[in-house]
CSV table of C-alpha atoms in Angstrom, one decimal:
chain,number,residue,atom,x,y,z
A,1,MET,CA,108.1,31.3,-30.6
A,2,LYS,CA,104.5,31.8,-29.5
A,3,GLU,CA,103.0,34.9,-28.0
A,4,ASP,CA,101.5,32.8,-25.1
A,5,TYR,CA,105.1,31.7,-24.2
A,6,MET,CA,106.2,35.4,-24.1
A,7,HIS,CA,103.3,36.1,-21.7
A,8,PHE,CA,104.4,33.1,-19.7
A,9,LEU,CA,108.0,34.4,-19.4
A,10,TRP,CA,106.8,37.8,-18.2
A,11,ARG,CA,104.1,36.4,-15.9
A,12,MET,CA,106.6,34.0,-14.2
A,13,ARG,CA,109.2,36.7,-13.8
A,14,PHE,CA,111.8,34.8,-15.9
A,15,LEU,CA,113.4,38.0,-17.2
A,16,PRO,CA,116.1,40.1,-15.4
A,17,THR,CA,114.5,43.1,-13.8
A,18,ARG,CA,117.6,45.3,-14.4
A,19,ASN,CA,120.2,45.9,-17.1
A,20,LEU,CA,117.6,45.7,-19.9
A,21,THR,CA,118.0,47.9,-23.0
A,22,LEU,CA,115.2,48.9,-25.2
A,23,ALA,CA,115.2,49.2,-29.0
A,24,LYS,CA,116.3,52.8,-29.0
A,25,GLY,CA,119.0,52.3,-26.3
A,26,GLU,CA,116.9,53.4,-23.3
A,27,GLU,CA,117.7,51.6,-20.0
A,28,LEU,CA,114.8,49.6,-18.6
A,29,GLU,CA,114.2,48.5,-15.0
A,30,ILE,CA,111.1,46.5,-14.1
A,31,ILE,CA,109.6,47.3,-10.7
A,32,LYS,CA,106.2,45.6,-11.2
A,33,PHE,CA,105.4,43.2,-14.0
A,34,GLY,CA,101.7,44.1,-13.8
A,35,GLU,CA,98.6,42.0,-13.6
A,36,TYR,CA,98.0,39.4,-16.3
A,37,ASN,CA,94.8,40.0,-18.4
A,38,LYS,CA,93.0,36.7,-18.8
A,39,ASN,CA,90.3,38.3,-21.0
A,40,GLU,CA,90.4,38.4,-24.8
A,41,SER,CA,90.4,42.2,-25.2
A,42,GLY,CA,92.7,44.9,-23.9
A,43,PRO,CA,96.5,45.0,-23.1
A,44,ASP,CA,98.1,41.8,-22.0
A,45,PHE,CA,99.3,43.2,-18.6
A,46,PHE,CA,97.7,45.9,-16.5
A,47,HIS,CA,99.2,48.3,-14.0
A,48,ALA,CA,102.9,47.7,-14.6
A,49,LYS,CA,105.6,49.9,-12.9
A,50,LEU,CA,108.7,50.6,-14.9
A,51,ILE,CA,111.7,52.9,-14.9
A,52,ILE,CA,112.8,54.0,-18.3
A,53,ASP,CA,115.9,56.1,-18.5
A,54,GLY,CA,115.5,57.1,-14.9
A,55,MET,CA,111.9,58.1,-15.2
A,56,MET,CA,109.1,56.2,-13.4
A,57,TRP,CA,106.2,55.0,-15.6
A,58,PHE,CA,102.8,53.5,-14.6
A,59,GLY,CA,100.7,51.8,-17.2
A,60,HIS,CA,100.1,48.7,-19.3
A,61,VAL,CA,102.3,46.3,-21.3
A,62,GLU,CA,101.4,44.8,-24.7
A,63,PHE,CA,103.0,41.8,-26.4
A,64,HIS,CA,103.3,40.9,-30.1
A,65,LEU,CA,105.5,38.5,-32.1
A,66,LYS,CA,106.1,41.4,-34.5
A,67,ALA,CA,105.9,45.1,-33.7
A,68,SER,CA,103.8,45.6,-36.9
A,69,ASP,CA,101.1,43.4,-35.3
A,70,TRP,CA,100.1,46.5,-33.3
A,71,PHE,CA,98.6,47.9,-36.5
A,72,LYS,CA,97.5,44.5,-37.8
A,73,HIS,CA,95.3,44.2,-34.7
A,74,ARG,CA,94.2,47.8,-35.0
A,75,HIS,CA,95.3,48.9,-31.5
A,76,GLN,CA,95.9,52.4,-32.9
A,77,ASN,CA,92.1,52.8,-33.1
A,78,ASP,CA,91.4,51.3,-29.6
A,79,PRO,CA,91.4,53.7,-26.6
A,80,ALA,CA,92.1,50.7,-24.3
A,81,TYR,CA,95.7,50.8,-25.6
A,82,ASN,CA,96.3,54.5,-25.0
A,83,HIS,CA,98.0,53.8,-21.7
A,84,VAL,CA,100.4,51.2,-22.9
A,85,ILE,CA,103.9,52.2,-21.7
A,86,LEU,CA,105.9,49.2,-23.1
A,87,HIS,CA,105.7,47.1,-26.2
A,88,VAL,CA,107.3,43.7,-25.9
A,89,VAL,CA,108.0,42.1,-29.2
A,90,TRP,CA,110.0,39.2,-30.6
A,91,GLU,CA,110.8,40.9,-33.9
A,92,ASN,CA,111.0,44.7,-34.1
A,93,ASP,CA,110.1,45.1,-37.7
A,94,MET,CA,108.8,48.7,-37.4
A,95,GLU,CA,108.4,51.6,-35.0
A,96,VAL,CA,105.1,52.1,-33.3
A,97,ILE,CA,103.6,55.5,-32.5
A,98,CYS,CA,101.1,55.7,-29.7
A,99,GLN,CA,99.6,59.0,-28.5
A,100,ASP,CA,101.9,60.9,-30.9
A,101,LYS,CA,105.0,59.4,-29.2
A,102,LEU,CA,107.3,56.6,-30.1
A,103,LEU,CA,106.3,53.6,-28.0
A,104,PRO,CA,109.2,52.1,-25.9
A,105,THR,CA,109.9,48.7,-27.2
A,106,LEU,CA,111.7,45.7,-25.6
A,107,ILE,CA,113.0,43.1,-28.1
A,108,LEU,CA,112.6,39.9,-26.2
A,109,SER,CA,114.6,37.8,-28.6
A,110,GLU,CA,117.7,39.6,-27.4
A,111,TYR,CA,117.3,38.1,-23.9
A,112,VAL,CA,115.5,34.7,-24.5
A,113,LYS,CA,116.6,31.8,-26.7
A,114,ASN,CA,114.1,30.3,-29.0
A,115,ASP,CA,115.2,26.7,-28.4
A,116,PHE,CA,113.0,26.2,-25.3
A,117,SER,CA,109.4,27.3,-25.4
A,118,ALA,CA,105.9,26.0,-25.3
A,119,SER,CA,106.6,24.4,-28.6
A,120,HIS,CA,109.2,22.3,-26.9
A,121,LEU,CA,106.5,20.4,-25.1
A,122,SER,CA,104.2,20.0,-28.1
A,123,THR,CA,107.0,18.4,-30.2
A,124,ARG,CA,107.0,15.5,-27.8
A,125,GLN,CA,103.6,14.1,-28.7
A,126,GLY,CA,104.7,11.7,-31.4
A,127,ASP,CA,103.5,8.7,-29.4
A,128,GLY,CA,100.1,10.2,-28.8
A,129,LEU,CA,100.7,11.1,-25.1
A,130,LEU,CA,100.3,14.4,-23.4
A,131,PRO,CA,103.2,16.9,-23.6
A,132,CYS,CA,103.7,16.6,-19.9
A,133,SER,CA,103.7,12.8,-19.8
A,134,TYR,CA,107.4,12.6,-19.8
A,135,GLU,CA,107.8,14.8,-16.8
A,136,LEU,CA,104.9,13.9,-14.5
A,137,ASP,CA,106.9,11.5,-12.4
A,138,SER,CA,109.3,14.3,-11.5
A,139,ILE,CA,106.6,16.8,-10.5
A,140,GLU,CA,105.7,17.1,-6.8
A,141,GLU,CA,102.3,15.7,-6.1
A,142,ILE,CA,101.1,19.0,-4.5
A,143,TYR,CA,101.2,20.7,-7.9
A,144,ILE,CA,99.2,18.0,-9.6
A,145,GLU,CA,96.6,17.9,-6.7
A,146,LYS,CA,96.2,21.6,-6.8
A,147,GLU,CA,95.3,21.6,-10.5
A,148,LYS,CA,92.9,18.7,-9.9
A,149,GLU,CA,91.2,20.5,-7.1
A,150,SER,CA,90.8,23.6,-9.1
A,151,ALA,CA,89.5,21.7,-12.2
A,152,LEU,CA,87.0,19.7,-10.1
A,153,THR,CA,85.5,22.8,-8.5
A,154,HIS,CA,85.1,24.3,-11.9
A,155,ARG,CA,83.4,21.2,-13.2
A,156,LEU,CA,80.9,21.0,-10.4
A,157,PHE,CA,79.9,24.6,-10.5
A,158,ARG,CA,79.7,24.3,-14.3
A,159,LYS,CA,77.2,21.4,-14.0
A,160,THR,CA,74.9,23.4,-11.8
A,161,LYS,CA,75.2,27.0,-13.2
A,162,ASP,CA,72.0,26.6,-15.2
A,163,PHE,CA,69.9,25.2,-12.4
A,164,HIS,CA,67.8,27.8,-10.5
A,165,GLN,CA,65.8,27.4,-7.3
A,166,ASN,CA,62.1,28.1,-7.3
A,167,PRO,CA,61.3,29.5,-3.8
A,168,ASN,CA,58.1,27.5,-3.7
A,169,ASP,CA,59.9,24.2,-4.4
A,170,GLY,CA,62.8,24.5,-2.0
A,171,PHE,CA,65.7,22.4,-3.4
A,172,SER,CA,63.5,19.7,-4.7
A,173,GLN,CA,63.2,20.8,-8.3
A,174,VAL,CA,66.9,21.3,-8.7
A,175,LEU,CA,67.7,17.8,-7.4
A,176,TYR,CA,64.9,16.4,-9.5
A,177,GLU,CA,66.4,18.0,-12.6
A,178,LEU,CA,69.9,16.9,-11.8
A,179,ILE,CA,68.8,13.3,-11.4
A,180,ALA,CA,67.0,13.5,-14.7
A,181,VAL,CA,69.9,14.9,-16.6
A,182,ALA,CA,72.2,12.2,-15.1
A,183,PHE,CA,69.8,9.5,-16.4
A,184,GLY,CA,69.9,11.2,-19.8
A,185,ALA,CA,73.7,11.5,-19.9
A,186,LYS,CA,75.1,13.5,-22.8
A,187,VAL,CA,72.8,12.0,-25.5
A,188,ASN,CA,69.4,12.6,-23.9
A,189,ARG,CA,70.2,15.3,-21.4
A,190,ASP,CA,67.9,17.8,-23.0
A,191,PRO,CA,64.7,15.8,-23.3
A,192,PHE,CA,65.1,14.5,-19.8
A,193,TRP,CA,65.5,18.0,-18.6
A,194,GLN,CA,62.3,19.1,-20.5
A,195,LEU,CA,60.5,16.2,-18.9
A,196,THR,CA,61.1,17.7,-15.5
A,197,LYS,CA,59.6,21.0,-16.7
A,198,GLU,CA,56.6,19.3,-18.2
A,199,ILE,CA,56.0,17.4,-14.9
A,200,PRO,CA,57.5,19.5,-12.1
A,201,ILE,CA,58.4,17.8,-8.9
A,202,LYS,CA,55.8,19.8,-6.9
A,203,ARG,CA,53.1,18.4,-9.2
A,204,LEU,CA,54.5,14.9,-9.2
A,205,LEU,CA,54.8,14.6,-5.4
A,206,LYS,CA,51.1,15.5,-5.1
A,207,LEU,CA,50.3,12.2,-7.0
A,208,GLY,CA,50.2,8.9,-5.2
A,209,LYS,CA,53.4,6.9,-5.7
A,210,ASN,CA,51.6,4.4,-7.9
A,211,LYS,CA,50.6,7.2,-10.4
A,212,ARG,CA,54.1,8.8,-10.7
A,213,VAL,CA,55.6,6.1,-12.9
A,214,ALA,CA,52.7,6.2,-15.4
A,215,THR,CA,52.6,10.0,-15.4
A,216,LEU,CA,56.3,10.4,-16.3
A,217,MET,CA,56.3,7.6,-18.9
A,218,THR,CA,53.2,9.0,-20.5
A,219,ALA,CA,54.5,12.6,-20.5
A,220,SER,CA,57.8,11.6,-22.1
A,221,GLY,CA,56.2,10.8,-25.5
A,222,VAL,CA,58.5,7.8,-25.8
A,223,TYR,CA,55.8,5.1,-25.7
A,224,PRO,CA,53.4,5.1,-28.7
A,225,ASP,CA,50.7,3.3,-26.9
A,226,LEU,CA,50.4,6.1,-24.4
A,227,ASN,CA,50.3,8.9,-26.9
A,228,GLU,CA,46.5,9.5,-26.6
A,229,GLN,CA,46.9,10.2,-22.9
A,230,ARG,CA,50.1,12.2,-23.3
A,231,SER,CA,48.5,15.0,-25.3
A,232,THR,CA,46.6,16.0,-22.1
A,233,ILE,CA,49.6,16.4,-19.9
A,234,SER,CA,52.7,17.1,-22.0
A,235,LYS,CA,53.9,18.5,-25.3
A,236,MET,CA,56.9,16.2,-25.7
A,237,GLU,CA,57.3,14.0,-28.8
A,238,ALA,CA,59.1,10.8,-29.5
A,239,PHE,CA,61.4,12.5,-32.1
A,240,GLN,CA,63.1,14.6,-29.3
A,241,TRP,CA,64.7,11.4,-27.9
A,242,LYS,CA,67.9,10.2,-29.5
A,243,LYS,CA,68.4,6.5,-30.1
A,244,LYS,CA,71.2,6.2,-32.7
A,245,GLY,CA,74.4,4.6,-31.4
A,246,LEU,CA,72.9,3.8,-28.0
A,247,HIS,CA,73.2,0.3,-26.4
A,248,PRO,CA,69.7,-1.2,-26.1
A,249,LYS,CA,70.0,-1.0,-22.3
A,250,GLY,CA,70.5,2.7,-22.6
A,251,SER,CA,67.6,3.4,-25.0
A,252,PRO,CA,65.1,6.1,-24.1
A,253,GLU,CA,62.4,3.5,-23.4
A,254,ILE,CA,64.6,1.8,-20.8
A,255,ARG,CA,66.0,5.0,-19.2
A,256,VAL,CA,62.7,6.8,-18.9
A,257,GLU,CA,61.2,3.8,-17.2
A,258,GLN,CA,64.2,3.5,-14.9
A,259,PHE,CA,64.0,7.2,-14.0
A,260,ALA,CA,60.2,7.0,-13.4
A,261,HIS,CA,60.6,4.1,-10.9
A,262,PHE,CA,63.6,5.7,-9.2
A,263,ILE,CA,61.6,9.0,-8.7
A,264,GLN,CA,58.6,7.0,-7.5
A,265,HIS,CA,60.6,5.6,-4.6
A,266,PHE,CA,63.1,8.4,-3.9
A,267,ASP,CA,62.4,10.4,-0.7
A,268,PHE,CA,62.7,14.1,-1.2
A,269,ASP,CA,62.8,14.9,2.5
A,270,TYR,CA,66.6,15.3,2.4
A,271,GLY,CA,67.2,13.2,5.4
A,272,PHE,CA,70.3,11.8,3.6
A,273,MET,CA,72.0,15.2,4.0
A,274,SER,CA,72.6,14.5,7.7
A,275,PHE,CA,74.5,11.3,6.8
A,276,ASN,CA,78.2,11.0,6.5
A,277,ALA,CA,79.6,10.0,3.0
A,278,ASN,CA,79.6,6.3,3.7
A,279,GLU,CA,76.0,6.4,4.9
A,280,MET,CA,75.0,8.5,1.9
A,281,ILE,CA,76.4,5.9,-0.5
A,282,ASN,CA,74.4,3.2,1.2
A,283,TYR,CA,71.3,5.3,1.2
A,284,PHE,CA,71.5,6.0,-2.6
A,285,ARG,CA,72.2,2.3,-3.3
A,286,THR,CA,69.2,1.3,-1.3
A,287,SER,CA,67.0,3.8,-3.2
A,288,PHE,CA,68.1,2.2,-6.5
A,289,THR,CA,67.3,-1.3,-5.1
A,290,LEU,CA,63.8,-0.2,-4.0
A,291,ALA,CA,63.2,1.0,-7.5
A,292,GLU,CA,64.2,-2.2,-9.2
A,293,ARG,CA,61.6,-4.5,-10.9
A,294,ASN,CA,62.1,-7.6,-13.0
A,295,GLU,CA,62.3,-5.4,-16.1
A,296,VAL,CA,64.1,-2.5,-14.3
A,297,LYS,CA,67.6,-3.1,-13.1
A,298,PHE,CA,70.4,-0.7,-12.2
A,299,THR,CA,74.0,-1.7,-12.6
A,300,LYS,CA,76.5,-0.6,-10.0
A,301,SER,CA,78.4,1.5,-12.6
A,302,PHE,CA,75.1,3.3,-13.6
A,303,GLN,CA,74.3,4.0,-10.0
A,304,ASP,CA,77.8,5.5,-9.6
A,305,LEU,CA,77.2,7.7,-12.6
A,306,VAL,CA,74.0,9.1,-11.2
A,307,ILE,CA,75.6,9.8,-7.8
A,308,ILE,CA,78.6,11.5,-9.5
A,309,ASN,CA,76.5,13.6,-11.9
A,310,ALA,CA,73.5,14.3,-9.7
A,311,PHE,CA,74.0,14.1,-6.0
A,312,VAL,CA,77.6,15.3,-5.9
A,313,PRO,CA,76.8,18.5,-7.9
A,314,PHE,CA,73.7,19.0,-5.8
A,315,LEU,CA,75.7,19.0,-2.6
A,316,PHE,CA,78.1,21.6,-4.1
A,317,TRP,CA,75.1,23.7,-5.2
A,318,VAL,CA,73.6,23.6,-1.8
A,319,GLY,CA,76.9,24.6,-0.2
A,320,GLU,CA,77.1,27.5,-2.6
A,321,LYS,CA,73.6,28.7,-1.9
A,322,ARG,CA,73.9,28.3,1.9
A,323,GLY,CA,77.5,29.5,2.1
A,324,GLU,CA,78.5,26.3,3.9
A,325,GLU,CA,81.5,24.3,2.8
A,326,LYS,CA,80.5,21.2,4.7
A,327,TRP,CA,78.2,20.2,1.9
A,328,GLN,CA,80.9,20.5,-0.7
A,329,THR,CA,83.3,18.5,1.5
A,330,LYS,CA,80.7,15.7,1.7
A,331,GLY,CA,80.5,15.8,-2.2
A,332,ILE,CA,84.3,15.4,-2.4
A,333,GLN,CA,84.1,12.5,0.1
A,334,LEU,CA,81.5,10.8,-2.0
A,335,LEU,CA,83.7,11.0,-5.1
A,336,GLU,CA,86.6,9.5,-3.1
A,337,LEU,CA,84.5,6.5,-2.2
A,338,ILE,CA,83.4,5.8,-5.7
A,339,PRO,CA,85.6,3.9,-8.3
A,340,ALA,CA,86.9,5.9,-11.2
A,341,GLU,CA,84.9,5.8,-14.4
A,342,THR,CA,86.4,3.7,-17.2
A,343,ASN,CA,86.2,5.2,-20.7
A,344,HIS,CA,88.6,5.9,-23.6
A,345,LEU,CA,89.6,9.3,-22.0
A,346,THR,CA,90.3,8.0,-18.5
A,347,LYS,CA,92.4,5.2,-20.1
A,348,PHE,CA,94.3,7.8,-22.2
A,349,LEU,CA,95.0,9.9,-19.1
A,350,LYS,CA,96.1,6.9,-17.2
A,351,ASN,CA,98.5,5.9,-20.0
A,352,ALA,CA,99.8,9.5,-19.9
A,353,GLY,CA,101.0,9.0,-16.4
A,354,PHE,CA,98.2,10.3,-14.1
A,355,LYS,CA,97.1,8.2,-11.1
A,356,ILE,CA,93.4,7.4,-11.4
A,357,SER,CA,91.8,5.3,-8.7
A,358,SER,CA,88.6,7.1,-7.6
A,359,ALA,CA,85.9,9.2,-9.1
A,360,TYR,CA,87.6,12.2,-7.5
A,361,ASP,CA,90.6,11.5,-9.7
A,362,SER,CA,88.7,10.8,-12.9
A,363,GLN,CA,86.3,13.7,-12.6
A,364,SER,CA,89.0,16.3,-11.9
A,365,LEU,CA,91.3,15.0,-14.6
A,366,LEU,CA,88.5,14.9,-17.2
A,367,GLU,CA,87.8,18.5,-16.5
A,368,LEU,CA,91.6,19.4,-16.5
A,369,TYR,CA,91.9,17.7,-19.9
A,370,SER,CA,88.9,19.6,-21.2
A,371,LEU,CA,90.1,23.0,-19.9
A,372,ARG,CA,93.8,22.7,-20.5
A,373,CYS,CA,95.1,19.6,-22.3
A,374,SER,CA,92.7,19.4,-25.2
A,375,ARG,CA,93.2,23.1,-25.9
A,376,LYS,CA,97.0,22.9,-25.5
A,377,LYS,CA,96.8,25.5,-22.7
A,378,CYS,CA,100.0,24.2,-21.0
A,379,LEU,CA,101.0,27.7,-20.0
A,380,THR,CA,97.8,28.3,-18.0
A,381,CYS,CA,98.2,25.0,-16.2
A,382,GLY,CA,100.2,24.7,-12.9
A,383,ILE,CA,101.7,21.4,-14.1
A,384,GLY,CA,102.9,22.9,-17.4
A,385,ASN,CA,104.2,26.0,-15.6
A,386,LYS,CA,106.2,23.8,-13.2
A,387,ILE,CA,107.8,21.9,-16.1
A,388,LEU,CA,108.5,24.9,-18.2
A,389,GLY,CA,109.8,26.9,-15.3
A,390,ARG,CA,112.7,24.6,-14.6
């Protein structure tokens, strides 16, 4: 038995509300189970409403595998637990005194069998699939889509939480930074972001288009033959860029040059925001084509990654700042038009039974995996709850 599963049973109301008997023989009736505390500290459920031996109680509920865990976790020294009115335990190995009174205790093992719990799912991972893989086909699509939508929203807001608008730059600096970070991917995200700080968009746009490429390439510190000029415009050094394990086409020398040419030709007038999703896709692809040279080419998959990781989060960010959902809707529509990414994790999720055809699917499921699956948080997942609740 796990404490998380005990929380799950209480949260999902899988216990009888009447005819319950506490450790000392008191009769318990549950009027309100209380509000689940998702934070790390404090009682597990707030504002419960119980009737114990005919008397109404209002307060909090705390869960432990063993009653002695109350003292092991030092709750006796924490005022946050002074208003606990019920202690729910799996094993009542000792009495607990709270506020000079014996704390009413419900022994959950007397009402729940231990043969079906969260561990029931985890034992089914022998073939390397997810615990829910065996049940996905039987889950209504609406529950899976709801989790995907929630995970995707979390992902897009997470991607933009560190980007702040400078009133003098409008939205330009934020979009500029998002594009740079997308070009850098995970490996060189940080130096690309620093490059946008060394050469802000406002400063760059004042230069003629022909000077933008040279300025960005020089400022990056990647090219040794430009170091003498670099010292006058930037503090960046070559050692800040990572090369180990990268494919030659993804090296800093290639990516910085590609970025510089793209920014040289990209129009920051935001006319694209009046387009529908299909028109936006065509506009972005045209921008990549304009930036291509003999030595600078953009594969379609790379273009998709920049759209997914820069322009879609940007639309979400704009929607949040303006309080207008239409921009976020356009971001979702863009993802639905782009093919799903192909990597080891999307292949794993596909083998696990998830349907992945568009970037909307892959992006949402990658975040769901990060938030829930990789941490074995089945009990906080709507899909896991639906399976366990049968």
